[in-house]
XYZ file of C-alpha atoms in Angstrom:
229
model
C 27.205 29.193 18.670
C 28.710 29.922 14.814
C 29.891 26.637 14.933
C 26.648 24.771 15.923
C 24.602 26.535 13.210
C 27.038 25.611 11.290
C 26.628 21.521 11.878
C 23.047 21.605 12.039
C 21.950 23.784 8.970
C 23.263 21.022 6.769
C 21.597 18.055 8.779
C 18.287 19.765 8.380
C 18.186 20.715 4.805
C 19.099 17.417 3.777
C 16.144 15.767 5.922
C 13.875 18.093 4.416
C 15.361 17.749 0.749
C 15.228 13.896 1.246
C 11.773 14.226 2.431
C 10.345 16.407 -0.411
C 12.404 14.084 -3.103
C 10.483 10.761 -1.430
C 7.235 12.436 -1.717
C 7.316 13.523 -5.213
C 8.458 10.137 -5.953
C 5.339 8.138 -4.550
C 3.387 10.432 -6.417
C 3.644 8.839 -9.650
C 4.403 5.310 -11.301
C 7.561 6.906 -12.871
C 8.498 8.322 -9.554
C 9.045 5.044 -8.129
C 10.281 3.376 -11.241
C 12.702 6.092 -10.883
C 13.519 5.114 -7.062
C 13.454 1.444 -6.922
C 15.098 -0.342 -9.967
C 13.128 -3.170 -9.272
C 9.925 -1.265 -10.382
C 10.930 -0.964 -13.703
C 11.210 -3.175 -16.856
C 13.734 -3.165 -19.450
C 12.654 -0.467 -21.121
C 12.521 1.503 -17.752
C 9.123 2.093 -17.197
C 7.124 0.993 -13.921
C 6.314 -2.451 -13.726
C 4.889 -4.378 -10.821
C 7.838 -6.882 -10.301
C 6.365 -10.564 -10.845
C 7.354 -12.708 -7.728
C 6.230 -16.263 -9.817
C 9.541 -15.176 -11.794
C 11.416 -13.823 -8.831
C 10.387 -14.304 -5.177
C 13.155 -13.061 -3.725
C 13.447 -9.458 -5.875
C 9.309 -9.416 -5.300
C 10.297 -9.610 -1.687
C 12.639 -6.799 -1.785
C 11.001 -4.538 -3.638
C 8.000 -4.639 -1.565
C 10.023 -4.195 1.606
C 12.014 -1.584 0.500
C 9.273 0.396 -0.520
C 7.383 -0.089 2.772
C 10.800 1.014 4.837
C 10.929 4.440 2.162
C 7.123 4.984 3.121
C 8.143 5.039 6.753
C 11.296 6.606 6.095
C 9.479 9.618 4.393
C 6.890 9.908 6.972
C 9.212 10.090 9.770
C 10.407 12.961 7.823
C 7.597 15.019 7.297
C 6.433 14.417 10.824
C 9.299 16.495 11.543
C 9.937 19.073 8.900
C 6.272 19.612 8.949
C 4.566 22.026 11.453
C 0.960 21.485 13.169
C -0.499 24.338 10.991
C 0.891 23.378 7.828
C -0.390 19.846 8.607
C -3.973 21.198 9.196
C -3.488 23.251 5.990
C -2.869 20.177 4.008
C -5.735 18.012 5.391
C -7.905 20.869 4.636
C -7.402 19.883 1.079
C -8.918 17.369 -1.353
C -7.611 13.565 -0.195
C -6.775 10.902 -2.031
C -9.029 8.425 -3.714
C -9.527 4.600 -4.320
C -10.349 3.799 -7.804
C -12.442 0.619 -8.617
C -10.487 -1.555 -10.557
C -6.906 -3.389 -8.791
C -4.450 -6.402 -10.114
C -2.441 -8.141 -7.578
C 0.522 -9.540 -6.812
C 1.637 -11.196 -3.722
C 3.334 -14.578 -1.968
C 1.590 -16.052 0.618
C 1.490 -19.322 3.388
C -0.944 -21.013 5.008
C -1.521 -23.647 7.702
C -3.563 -25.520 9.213
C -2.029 -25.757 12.203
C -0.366 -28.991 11.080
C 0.813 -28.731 7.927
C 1.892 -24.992 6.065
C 1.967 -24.851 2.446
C 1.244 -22.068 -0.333
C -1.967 -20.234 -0.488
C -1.119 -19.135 -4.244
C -0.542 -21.923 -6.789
C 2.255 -19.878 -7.815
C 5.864 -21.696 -8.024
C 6.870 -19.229 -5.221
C 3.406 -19.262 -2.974
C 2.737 -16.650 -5.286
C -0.060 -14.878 -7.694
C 0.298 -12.462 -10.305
C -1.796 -9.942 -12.414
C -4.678 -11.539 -11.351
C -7.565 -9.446 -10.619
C -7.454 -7.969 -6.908
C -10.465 -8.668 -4.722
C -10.449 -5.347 -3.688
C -12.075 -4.786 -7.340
C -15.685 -2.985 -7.465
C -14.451 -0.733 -4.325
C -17.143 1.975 -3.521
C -17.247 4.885 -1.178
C -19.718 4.924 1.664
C -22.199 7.244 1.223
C -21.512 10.024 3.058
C -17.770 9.370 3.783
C -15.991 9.675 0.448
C -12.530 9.378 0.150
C -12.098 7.554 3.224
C -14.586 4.571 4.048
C -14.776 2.164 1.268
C -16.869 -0.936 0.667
C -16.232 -3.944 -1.550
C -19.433 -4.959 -3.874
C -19.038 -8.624 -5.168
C -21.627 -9.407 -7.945
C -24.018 -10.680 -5.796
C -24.236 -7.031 -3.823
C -22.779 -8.769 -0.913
C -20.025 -6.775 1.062
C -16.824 -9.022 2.426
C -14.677 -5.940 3.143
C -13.977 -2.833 4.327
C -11.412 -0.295 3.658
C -10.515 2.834 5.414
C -8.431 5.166 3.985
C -6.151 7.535 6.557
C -4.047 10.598 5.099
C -0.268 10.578 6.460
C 1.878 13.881 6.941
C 3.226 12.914 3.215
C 0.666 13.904 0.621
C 1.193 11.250 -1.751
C 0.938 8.620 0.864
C -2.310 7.578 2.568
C -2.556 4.798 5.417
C -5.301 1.998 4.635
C -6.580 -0.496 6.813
C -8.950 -3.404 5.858
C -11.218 -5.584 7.625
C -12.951 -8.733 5.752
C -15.642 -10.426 7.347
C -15.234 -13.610 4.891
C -12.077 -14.572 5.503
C -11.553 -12.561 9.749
C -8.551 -10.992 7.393
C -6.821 -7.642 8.404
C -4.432 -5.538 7.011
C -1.846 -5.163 9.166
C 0.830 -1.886 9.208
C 2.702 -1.458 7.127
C 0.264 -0.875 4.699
C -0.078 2.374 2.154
C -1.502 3.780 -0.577
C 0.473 5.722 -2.849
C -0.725 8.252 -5.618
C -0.791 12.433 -5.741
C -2.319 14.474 -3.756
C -6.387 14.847 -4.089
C -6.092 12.239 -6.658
C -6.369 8.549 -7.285
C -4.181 5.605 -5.704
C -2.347 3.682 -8.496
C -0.855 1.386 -5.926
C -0.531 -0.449 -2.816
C 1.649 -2.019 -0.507
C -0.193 -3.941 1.933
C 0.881 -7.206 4.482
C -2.127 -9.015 5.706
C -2.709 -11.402 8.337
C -5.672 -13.748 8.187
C -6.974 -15.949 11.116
C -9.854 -17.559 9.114
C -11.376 -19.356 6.047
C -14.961 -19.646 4.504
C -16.269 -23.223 5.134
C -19.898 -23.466 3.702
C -20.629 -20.249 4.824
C -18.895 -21.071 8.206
C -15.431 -19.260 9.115
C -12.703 -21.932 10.151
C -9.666 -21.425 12.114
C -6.863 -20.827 9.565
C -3.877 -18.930 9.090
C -2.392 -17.161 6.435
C 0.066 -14.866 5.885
C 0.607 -12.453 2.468
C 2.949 -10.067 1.811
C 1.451 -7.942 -1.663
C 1.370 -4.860 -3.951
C -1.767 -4.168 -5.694
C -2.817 -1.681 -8.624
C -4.615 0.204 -10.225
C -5.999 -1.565 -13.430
């Protein structure tokens, strides 16, 4: 029995350590400028990485921040008990601020032919404002339902956002009704607890285009990171 305490103390601190380190990490830009060197510029301070320069680090650095997210809520799903869970949703939940830059690499086709959606040199966009921009809670549902206001007080998408069992990370889903685009998993926001989201990592799959006001079959795929401008 000595001995079995003995082998699993270890494992279990370091899950929990590991799990605690993640979280304060996606809490902050520095955190994961810290955590990913590809977040970071020569100076060392977060940067978005720029996939027209570098597709292949973009690439990377998205995935490997989306595999950490899971990583770190696989964690706290099971360092974390059901009361201390209810404890923490009891508190103030992250927000979306209104303002977002993008970055992303993505392919279309036809159904014929595929080629970039970005004019990019890599299918790709950067620092170019998001058009998640002019985001605004529902009324009545703050801090989870968003809508997106265009100019013209029309409303092309939805966002939901869902807390995870790691504070600093929050689920978000998105519907568009321009485009019959979704967000599909994985796809977080990151920021600190009860306050606002300074980025996202988001895939999304999209089955349709606008055609004079009439939605077109189309398909597109994106791999992106968004934030906070």
């Amino acid at each position: 029995m000595v001995i079995t305490l003995l082998l699993l103390t270890p494992t279990a601190a370091f899950a929990n350590g590991s799990f605690t380190g993640l979280e304060t990490s996606f809490s902050s830009p520095e955190g994961i400028a810290a955590l990913i060197p590809s977040f970071r510029d020569r100076q060392g301070h977060f940067s978005v990485p720029d996939p027209n320069k570098n597709a292949a680090q973009f690439l990377q650095a998205q995935q490997t921040l989306t595999i950490l997210i899971d990583q770190a809520e696989t964690q706290a799903l099971m360092a974390v008990t059901p009361d201390q869970l209810q404890k923490r949703m009891a508190k103030k939940t992250m927000r979306l601020p209104a303002n977002w830059k993008r970055a992303e690499i993505a392919v279309k086709t036809d159904g014929s032919m595929a080629q970039c959606a970005d004019s990019g040199p890599n299918c790709s966009a950067y620092g170019s404002p998001s058009f998640l921009n002019r985001l605004e809670p529902v009324e009545g549902l703050e801090s989870s339902f968003y809508r997106n206001i265009q100019p013209d007080n029309s409303v092309p998408a939805l966002v939901y956002l869902q807390p995870t069992a790691v504070a600093s990370v929050s689920r978000i889903l998105l519907a568009a009704a321009n485009t019959a685009g979704v967000w599909i998993p994985a796809a977080y926001a990151l920021g600190p607890a009860g306050g606002d989201a300074f980025l996202i990592v988001n895939n999304c799959l999209d089955l349709a285009q606008t055609n004079n006001g009439v939605l077109a079959p189309n398909a597109m795929l994106v791999a992106a990171l968004q934030w906070a401008s």
